[in-house]
Each structure stands twice: as structure tokens, then as C-alpha cells.
XYZ file of C-alpha atoms in Angstrom:
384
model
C -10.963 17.982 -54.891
C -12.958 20.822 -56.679
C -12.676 24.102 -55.064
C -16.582 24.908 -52.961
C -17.870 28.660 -54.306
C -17.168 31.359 -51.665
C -20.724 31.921 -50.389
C -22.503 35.290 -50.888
C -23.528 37.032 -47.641
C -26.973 37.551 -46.643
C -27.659 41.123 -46.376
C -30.116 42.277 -43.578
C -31.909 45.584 -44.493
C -32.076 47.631 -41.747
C -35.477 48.725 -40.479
C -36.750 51.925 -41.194
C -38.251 53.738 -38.066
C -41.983 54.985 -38.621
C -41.847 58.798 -37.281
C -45.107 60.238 -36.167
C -46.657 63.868 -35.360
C -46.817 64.677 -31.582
C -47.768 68.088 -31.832
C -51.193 69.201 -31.603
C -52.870 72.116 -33.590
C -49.485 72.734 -34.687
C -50.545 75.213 -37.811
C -53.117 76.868 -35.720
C -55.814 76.089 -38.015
C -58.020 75.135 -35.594
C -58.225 78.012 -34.110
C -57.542 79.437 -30.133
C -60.860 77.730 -28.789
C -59.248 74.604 -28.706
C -57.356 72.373 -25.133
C -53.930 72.162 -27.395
C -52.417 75.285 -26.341
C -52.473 77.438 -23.184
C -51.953 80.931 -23.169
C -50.562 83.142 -20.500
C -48.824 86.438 -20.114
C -47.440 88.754 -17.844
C -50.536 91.520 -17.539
C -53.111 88.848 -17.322
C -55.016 90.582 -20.561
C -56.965 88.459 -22.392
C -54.319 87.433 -24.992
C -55.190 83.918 -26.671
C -51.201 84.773 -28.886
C -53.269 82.648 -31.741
C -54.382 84.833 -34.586
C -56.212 85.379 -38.101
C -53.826 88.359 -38.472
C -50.605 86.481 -38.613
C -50.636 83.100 -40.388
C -48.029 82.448 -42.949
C -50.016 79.630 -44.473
C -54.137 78.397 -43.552
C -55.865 81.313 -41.378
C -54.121 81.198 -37.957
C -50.882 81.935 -36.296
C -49.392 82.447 -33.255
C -48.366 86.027 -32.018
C -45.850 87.269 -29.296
C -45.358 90.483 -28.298
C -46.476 93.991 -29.470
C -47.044 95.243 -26.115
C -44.474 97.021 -24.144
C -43.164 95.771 -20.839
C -44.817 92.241 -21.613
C -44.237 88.524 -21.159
C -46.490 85.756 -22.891
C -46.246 82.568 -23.071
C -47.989 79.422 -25.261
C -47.562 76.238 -24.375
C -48.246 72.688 -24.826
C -48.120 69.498 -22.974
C -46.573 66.605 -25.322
C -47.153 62.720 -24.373
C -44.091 61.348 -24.889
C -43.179 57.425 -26.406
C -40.742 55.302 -24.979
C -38.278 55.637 -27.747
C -37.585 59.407 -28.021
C -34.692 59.661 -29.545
C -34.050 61.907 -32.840
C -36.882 64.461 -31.754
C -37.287 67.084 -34.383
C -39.212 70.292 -33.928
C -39.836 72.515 -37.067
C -41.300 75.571 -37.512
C -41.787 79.053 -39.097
C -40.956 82.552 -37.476
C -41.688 85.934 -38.703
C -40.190 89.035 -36.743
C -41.059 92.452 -36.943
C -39.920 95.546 -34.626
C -39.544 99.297 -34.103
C -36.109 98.520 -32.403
C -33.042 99.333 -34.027
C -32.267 96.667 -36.544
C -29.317 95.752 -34.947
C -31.005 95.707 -30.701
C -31.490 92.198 -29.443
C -33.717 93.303 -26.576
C -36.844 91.963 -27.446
C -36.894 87.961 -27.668
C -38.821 84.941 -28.626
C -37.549 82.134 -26.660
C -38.211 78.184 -27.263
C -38.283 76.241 -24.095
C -38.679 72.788 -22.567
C -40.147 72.871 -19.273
C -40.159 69.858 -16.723
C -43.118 68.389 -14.757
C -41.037 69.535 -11.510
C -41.533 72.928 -13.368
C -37.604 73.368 -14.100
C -36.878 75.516 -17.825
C -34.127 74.549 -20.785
C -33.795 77.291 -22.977
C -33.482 75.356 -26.604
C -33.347 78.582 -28.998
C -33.286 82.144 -27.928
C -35.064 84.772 -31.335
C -33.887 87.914 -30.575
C -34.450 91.253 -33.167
C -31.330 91.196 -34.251
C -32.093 88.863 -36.616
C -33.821 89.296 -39.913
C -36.635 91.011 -40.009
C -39.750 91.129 -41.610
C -39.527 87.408 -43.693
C -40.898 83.863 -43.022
C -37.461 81.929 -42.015
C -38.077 78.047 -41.288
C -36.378 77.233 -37.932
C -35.386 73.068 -37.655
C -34.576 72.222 -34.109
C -33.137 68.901 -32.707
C -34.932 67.945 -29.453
C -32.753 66.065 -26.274
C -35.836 63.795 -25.203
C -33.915 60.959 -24.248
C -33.081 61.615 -20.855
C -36.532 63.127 -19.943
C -37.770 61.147 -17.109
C -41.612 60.708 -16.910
C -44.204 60.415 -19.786
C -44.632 63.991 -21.080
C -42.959 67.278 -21.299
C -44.099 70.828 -21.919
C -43.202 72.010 -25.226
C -42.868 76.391 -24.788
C -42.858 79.750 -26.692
C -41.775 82.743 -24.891
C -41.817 86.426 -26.095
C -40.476 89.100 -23.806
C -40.826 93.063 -25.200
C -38.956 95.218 -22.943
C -40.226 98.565 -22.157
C -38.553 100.612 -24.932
C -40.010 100.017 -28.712
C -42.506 97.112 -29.253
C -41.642 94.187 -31.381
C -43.714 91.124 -32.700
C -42.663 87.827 -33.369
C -44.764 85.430 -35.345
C -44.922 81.445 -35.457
C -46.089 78.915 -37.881
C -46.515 75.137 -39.323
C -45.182 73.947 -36.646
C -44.138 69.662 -36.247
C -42.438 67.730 -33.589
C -41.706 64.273 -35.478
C -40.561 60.988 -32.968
C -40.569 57.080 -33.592
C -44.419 56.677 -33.680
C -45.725 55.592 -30.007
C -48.073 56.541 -27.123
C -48.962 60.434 -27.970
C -49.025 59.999 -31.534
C -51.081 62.083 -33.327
C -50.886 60.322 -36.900
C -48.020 59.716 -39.345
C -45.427 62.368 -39.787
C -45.701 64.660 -42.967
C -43.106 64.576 -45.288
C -41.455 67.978 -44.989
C -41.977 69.306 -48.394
C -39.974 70.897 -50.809
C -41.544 74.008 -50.372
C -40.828 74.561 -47.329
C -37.448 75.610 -47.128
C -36.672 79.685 -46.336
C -38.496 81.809 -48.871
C -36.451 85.314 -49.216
C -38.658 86.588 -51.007
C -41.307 86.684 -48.073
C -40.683 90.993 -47.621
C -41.916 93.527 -45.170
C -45.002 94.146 -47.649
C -46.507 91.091 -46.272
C -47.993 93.542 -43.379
C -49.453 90.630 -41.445
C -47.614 87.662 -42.971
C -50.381 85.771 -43.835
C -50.511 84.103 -47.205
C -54.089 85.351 -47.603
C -53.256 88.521 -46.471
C -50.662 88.389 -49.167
C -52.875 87.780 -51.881
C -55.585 90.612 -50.427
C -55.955 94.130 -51.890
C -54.214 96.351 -49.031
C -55.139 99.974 -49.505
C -54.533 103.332 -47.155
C -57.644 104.273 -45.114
C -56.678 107.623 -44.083
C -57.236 110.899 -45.472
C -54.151 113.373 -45.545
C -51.887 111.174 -43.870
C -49.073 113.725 -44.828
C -50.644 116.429 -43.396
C -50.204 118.672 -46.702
C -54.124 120.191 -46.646
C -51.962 122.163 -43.975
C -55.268 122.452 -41.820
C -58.016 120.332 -39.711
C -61.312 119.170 -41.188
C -59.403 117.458 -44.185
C -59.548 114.467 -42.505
C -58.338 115.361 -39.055
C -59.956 116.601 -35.788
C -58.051 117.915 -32.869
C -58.865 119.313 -29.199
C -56.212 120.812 -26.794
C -55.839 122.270 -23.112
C -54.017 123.417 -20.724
C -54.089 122.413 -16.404
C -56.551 126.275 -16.829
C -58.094 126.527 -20.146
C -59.007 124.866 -23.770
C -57.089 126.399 -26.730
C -57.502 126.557 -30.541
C -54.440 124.022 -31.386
C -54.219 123.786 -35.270
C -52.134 120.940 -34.599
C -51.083 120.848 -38.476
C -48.002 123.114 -38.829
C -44.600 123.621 -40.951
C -42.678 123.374 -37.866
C -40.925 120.004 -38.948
C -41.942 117.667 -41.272
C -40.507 114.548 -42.375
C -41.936 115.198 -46.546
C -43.444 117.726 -47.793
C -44.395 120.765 -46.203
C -46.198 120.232 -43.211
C -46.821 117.718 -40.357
C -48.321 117.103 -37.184
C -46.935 118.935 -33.592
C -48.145 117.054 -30.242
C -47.197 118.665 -26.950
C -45.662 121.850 -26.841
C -42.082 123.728 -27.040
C -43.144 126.360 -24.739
C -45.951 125.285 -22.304
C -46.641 122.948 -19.801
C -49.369 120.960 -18.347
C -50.929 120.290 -21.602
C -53.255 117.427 -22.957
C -53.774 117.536 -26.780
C -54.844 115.088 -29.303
C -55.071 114.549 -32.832
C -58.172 112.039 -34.319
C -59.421 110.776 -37.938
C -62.584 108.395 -37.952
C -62.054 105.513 -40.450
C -64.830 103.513 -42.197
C -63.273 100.097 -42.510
C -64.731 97.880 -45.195
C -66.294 94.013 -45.303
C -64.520 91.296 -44.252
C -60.884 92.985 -43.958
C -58.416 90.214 -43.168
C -56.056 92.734 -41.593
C -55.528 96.189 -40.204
C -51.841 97.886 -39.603
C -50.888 101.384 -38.645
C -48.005 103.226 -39.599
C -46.462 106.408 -38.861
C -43.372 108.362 -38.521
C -42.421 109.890 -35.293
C -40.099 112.514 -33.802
C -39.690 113.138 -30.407
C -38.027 116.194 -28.824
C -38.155 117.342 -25.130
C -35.909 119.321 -22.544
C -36.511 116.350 -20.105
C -32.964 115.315 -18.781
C -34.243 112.315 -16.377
C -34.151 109.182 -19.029
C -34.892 106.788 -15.891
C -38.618 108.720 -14.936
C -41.549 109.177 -17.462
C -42.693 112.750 -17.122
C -44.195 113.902 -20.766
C -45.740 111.017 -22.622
C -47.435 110.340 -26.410
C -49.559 107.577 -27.523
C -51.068 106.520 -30.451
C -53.972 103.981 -31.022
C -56.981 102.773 -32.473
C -59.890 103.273 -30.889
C -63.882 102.472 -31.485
C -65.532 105.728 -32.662
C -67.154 105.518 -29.023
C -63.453 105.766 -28.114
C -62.549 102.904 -26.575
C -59.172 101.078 -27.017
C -59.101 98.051 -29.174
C -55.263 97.667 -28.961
C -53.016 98.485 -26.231
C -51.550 101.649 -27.847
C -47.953 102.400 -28.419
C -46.483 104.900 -25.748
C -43.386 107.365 -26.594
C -42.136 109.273 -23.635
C -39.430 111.368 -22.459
C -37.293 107.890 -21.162
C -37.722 106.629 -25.184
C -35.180 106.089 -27.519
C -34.929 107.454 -30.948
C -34.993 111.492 -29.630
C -33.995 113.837 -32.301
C -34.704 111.783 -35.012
C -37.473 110.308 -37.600
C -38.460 106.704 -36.396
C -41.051 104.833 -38.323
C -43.349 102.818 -35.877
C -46.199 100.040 -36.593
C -49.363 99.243 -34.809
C -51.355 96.471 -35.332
C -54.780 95.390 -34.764
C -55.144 92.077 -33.429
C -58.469 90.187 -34.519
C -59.165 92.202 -37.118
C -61.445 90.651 -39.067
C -64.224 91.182 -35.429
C -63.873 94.927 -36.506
C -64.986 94.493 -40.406
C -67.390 97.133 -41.254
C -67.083 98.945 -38.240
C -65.921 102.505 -37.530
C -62.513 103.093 -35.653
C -60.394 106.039 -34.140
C -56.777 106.589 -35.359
C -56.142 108.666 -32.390
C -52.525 110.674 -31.463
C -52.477 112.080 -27.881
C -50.077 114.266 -25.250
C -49.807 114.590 -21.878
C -47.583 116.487 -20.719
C -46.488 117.722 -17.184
C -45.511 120.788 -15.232
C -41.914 120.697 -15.435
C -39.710 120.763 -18.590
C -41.661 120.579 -22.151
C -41.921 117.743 -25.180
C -43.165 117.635 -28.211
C -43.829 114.756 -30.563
C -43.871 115.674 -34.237
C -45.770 113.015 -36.627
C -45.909 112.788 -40.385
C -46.653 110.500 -43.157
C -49.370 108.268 -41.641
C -50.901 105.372 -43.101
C -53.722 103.320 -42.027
C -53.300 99.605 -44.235
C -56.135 98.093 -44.246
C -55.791 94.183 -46.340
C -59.012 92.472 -47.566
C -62.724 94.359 -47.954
């Protein structure tokens, strides 16, 4: 009897799963006028945390933080399809802080939150981590067990009350097998976007465009080395009984050269000073940052109770704030030594062609004195 051929097996190809998009205005593009994402925050400011000043790719990005002693929050309901297994949420974060680089204080936290209201934590961003470059962040998701048809998809920044810190997001996708909430066909995550080290602090704002922009310094002896007012600089000081001539530009201690700013005083109390320089900002500016050096000294021993504080800010030439401005006081870290700080201004494209305030101030009170000593000032100004 011949011998029957061994049959060959039929092979069954498994099915590939069609993933889908279930995020909505997920690069911001669209702008914070939109019913994707709601914004809230702990001061109840008018805060949309979406952005032209801090995109890494398009125009818009979100924004967390800069503000002392401040929670906000952006958040987004997500429809959810029966099969949600192998959730993947991807996106980019930017971080930037006056904190010392190794502090974890101030946070960016991604969070899942129930329709009973109840929080998982997924991925705490804290400053300790590095600083000032676009880093892609790929999370996996636990849908699986979520009972109910949607969850609330979360970004939570928390600055604490010491030095300010901003956290950025971008490009954001949350892929799923493709169901009810699907917003189209999932991207194909492209080559490009894997962590770029080259992305440095010199991107002020981290926006591509603002990358490719002409950034130039706005201010006029930002070094203080004319070694007098009217070079740039205005300044008016009192006292609790009188107005004095402050020059406010002295040798006293500078960071470079030979001279710098003194705010407060070493020897008197009571006193209210304050050091301005009106900027012309050009045409459609795509971003606007601040930067100065600061040193604060004071006889103050109470670290728990603000007594003698500093701020500095930009202002309309009417002088009105258009930033919350950065306060240093006698509870601040960083005494006794140079600290470089950043300020910037949100929306600030709204202010192109207009005329601002750099503004320093004191106010001091009636028991031991401070002083705040600033040098080397810059006011960045991207785009015009």
C-alpha cells in the first residue's frame, strides 16, 4: 500500500486589531475655545492652561504652573469602547523651574478620575527631572476594569509656595481597539518622534515656531553698568514719613561687572521702592520671557512669616499686571546667593505692539531690614 503524504497544516493568520484615536484636541491646535478640555485651578483666575506660548509642534500647548501656591487642572472626558484593553497614552512634556535642579516639590501629575469622582495617580513629573527639553512620555493605560462607558482622562500641576516652576504638554494620543468614542484611525507614531536631546533651554517657550523666531533682548542696560537712572531705568522710593532720592543703581554687589541694582534697604525700615523700564514690544511677537538674577539678603530670622517682600513683573505702561508676578520674601530660599529666575508672559502674542512695564518692587516692614540685589536682566522677546 503506498504511503498517503503527511498533510500540510492550514495556517490561520491572526487578526490584526484596528486601534483608533480617543483623544480630543490632543495637540491643542484647536485652540482653548473649544468643549474638549476643561480647565480649573486652585485661585479661580482665568487660566484656560492652553497656550500659543508653549507648543512644541503646531501653535498651542498646554501649560501648568508658573504661579506660586497654585493648583490647575485640565481635563477631559473619554467615551470609552467595549474592548479597552492595551490603552496607550503618549505625549510630550517640557519642564522648566527656578527650584533647585535637584527639588521635586513642584509636580505635574497624570490622573484617571472615576465617574464616582475617585483619583489613580498614573505618573507623578516632578522637577527633579530634566529640565528644559521636549522628553516623549508613553504610558500604558488599565481600562479594562473601568466600569461604566467613560472615564476622565487628567493633568495636574501643583507649584508650592517657594520658587515657581512650569511644566509643558504636547501631541498628545490615547490609541484603543477602534469602537464607540472613536475619533478616527490611530496615527502611526512616527519616527520622529522619539526624545530629541537636542531640544535645550534656548527654546525659551518650547515652541517649534518660537524656535525658528528671531529672539532678541528688549531692555536697555540690563547690567546696570551706565551706573545711573535715565539709561533705561526709572525708580521712586519712600519711607512710612517721606519720599527719598534712591539711585537704586549702585556698586554695592553685583553679580558682573561693576554695578547692579539694590531693592529694600540694609539700614531702614518701612520702605516701598521700585525699579521700572518701559519696553516697546514689536509686531506679532510669538513670545515674551523675563530673566534676571537675584540676591536676597535680610536680618529676618522667622522663615515661617513673610515680613519684607520683592516682586517683579510685567506690567501695561498704565501699570497694570499682565502676569501674576514672581514674589521673593524673607521665608524664600536661595538667601545669600545669586539665583537666576524666569518670568513668562502668557498670551503673548495679545500684547504685540503694545507697551509694557518690567517693573522690580520692595516692601518692606518695620521690624528687621532686606534687601534684594538684581543684576543682569534680560527681557527675550521671540518673533516681531
Amino acid at each position: 500500500t503506498a504511503t498517503q503524504p503527511t498533510p500540510t497544516p492550514t495556517s490561520t493568520a491572526t487578526p490584526v486589531v484596528e486601534r483608533c484615536e480617543y483623544l480630543r484636541n490632543g495637540n491643542f491646535e484647536a485652540g482653548p475655545n473649544t468643549d474638549a478640555w476643561v480647565a480649573t485651578n486652585s485661585s479661580n483666575r482665568v487660566d484656560p492652561l492652553i497656550y500659543r506660548t508653549s507648543a512644541r509642534t503646531g501653535i498651542y500647548g498646554g501649560w501648568f504652573g508658573n504661579v506660586l501656591n497654585y493648583t490647575d487642572i485640565l481635563r477631559q472626558v473619554i467615551t470609552l469602547p467595549a474592548d479597552r484593553r492595551d490603552a496607550t497614552l503618549r505625549f510630550w512634556r517640557y519642564v522648566r523651574s527656578s527650584e533647585a535642579v535637584s527639588s521635586d516639590r513642584d509636580t505635574l501629575q497624570l490622573l484617571l478620575i472615576g465617574a464616582n469622582g475617585s483619583e489613580q495617580i498614573v505618573k507623578t513629573i516632578t522637577t527633579a527631572v530634566t529640565r528644559n527639553q521636549w522628553q516623549l512620555e508613553t504610558v500604558s493605560l488599565d481600562l479594562a476594569a473601568i466600569n461604566g462607558s467613560t472615564i476622565t482622562l487628567a493633568f495636574r500641576g501643583n507649584n508650592n509656595g517657594s520658587l515657581v516652576s512650569s511644566f509643558y504638554i504636547d501631541d498628545l494620543t490615547l490609541t484603543m481597539p477602534c469602537g464607540d468614542g472613536a475619533q478616527g484611525a490611530a496615527a502611526a507614531v512616527a519616527a520622529a518622534d522619539l526624545p530629541d536631546e537636542r531640544r535645550t533651554a534656548a527654546v525659551a517657550t518650547g515652541a517649534a515656531a518660537a524656535a525658528a523666531a528671531t529672539c532678541t533682548n528688549r531692555l536697555v542696560d540690563g547690567g546696570f553698568e551706565s551706573g545711573r537712572l535715565g539709561v533705561g531705568w526709572a525708580a521712586i522710593a519712600n519711607t512710612s514719613t517721606r519720599v527719598y532720592a534712591d539711585p537704586a543703581i549702585y556698586t554695592r554687589r553685583p553679580r558682573s561687572g561693576s554695578y547692579g541694582a539694590w531693592l529694600g534697604a540694609s539700614n531702614l525700615n518701612s520702605v516701598w521702592n521700585e525699579l521700572v523700564q518701559t519696553v516697546q514690544l514689536p509686531g506679532n511677537i510669538q513670545s515674551v520671557q523675563l530673566r534676571y538674577w537675584r540676591y536676597l539678603e535680610t536680618a529676618e530670622t522667622d522663615r515661617a512669616r513673610v515680613y519684607d517682600r520683592f516682586t517683579a513683573g510685567l506690567e501695561t505702561d498704565k501699570g497694570v499686571q499682565i502676569v501674576t508676578p514672581q514674589q521673593i520674601d524673607n521665608t524664600s530660599s536661595g538667601r545669600s546667593t545669586w539665583v537666576q529666575q524666569t518670568l513668562e508672559l502668557p498670551n503673548a502674542p495679545d500684547y504685540s505692539g503694545q507697551t509694557i512695564w518690567v517693573s522690580f518692587k520692595a516692601t518692606t516692614d518695620g521690624n528687621q531690614p532686606s534687601s534684594l540685589y538684581v543684576d543682569d536682566v534680560e527681557l527675550v522677546v521671540c518673533g516681531g
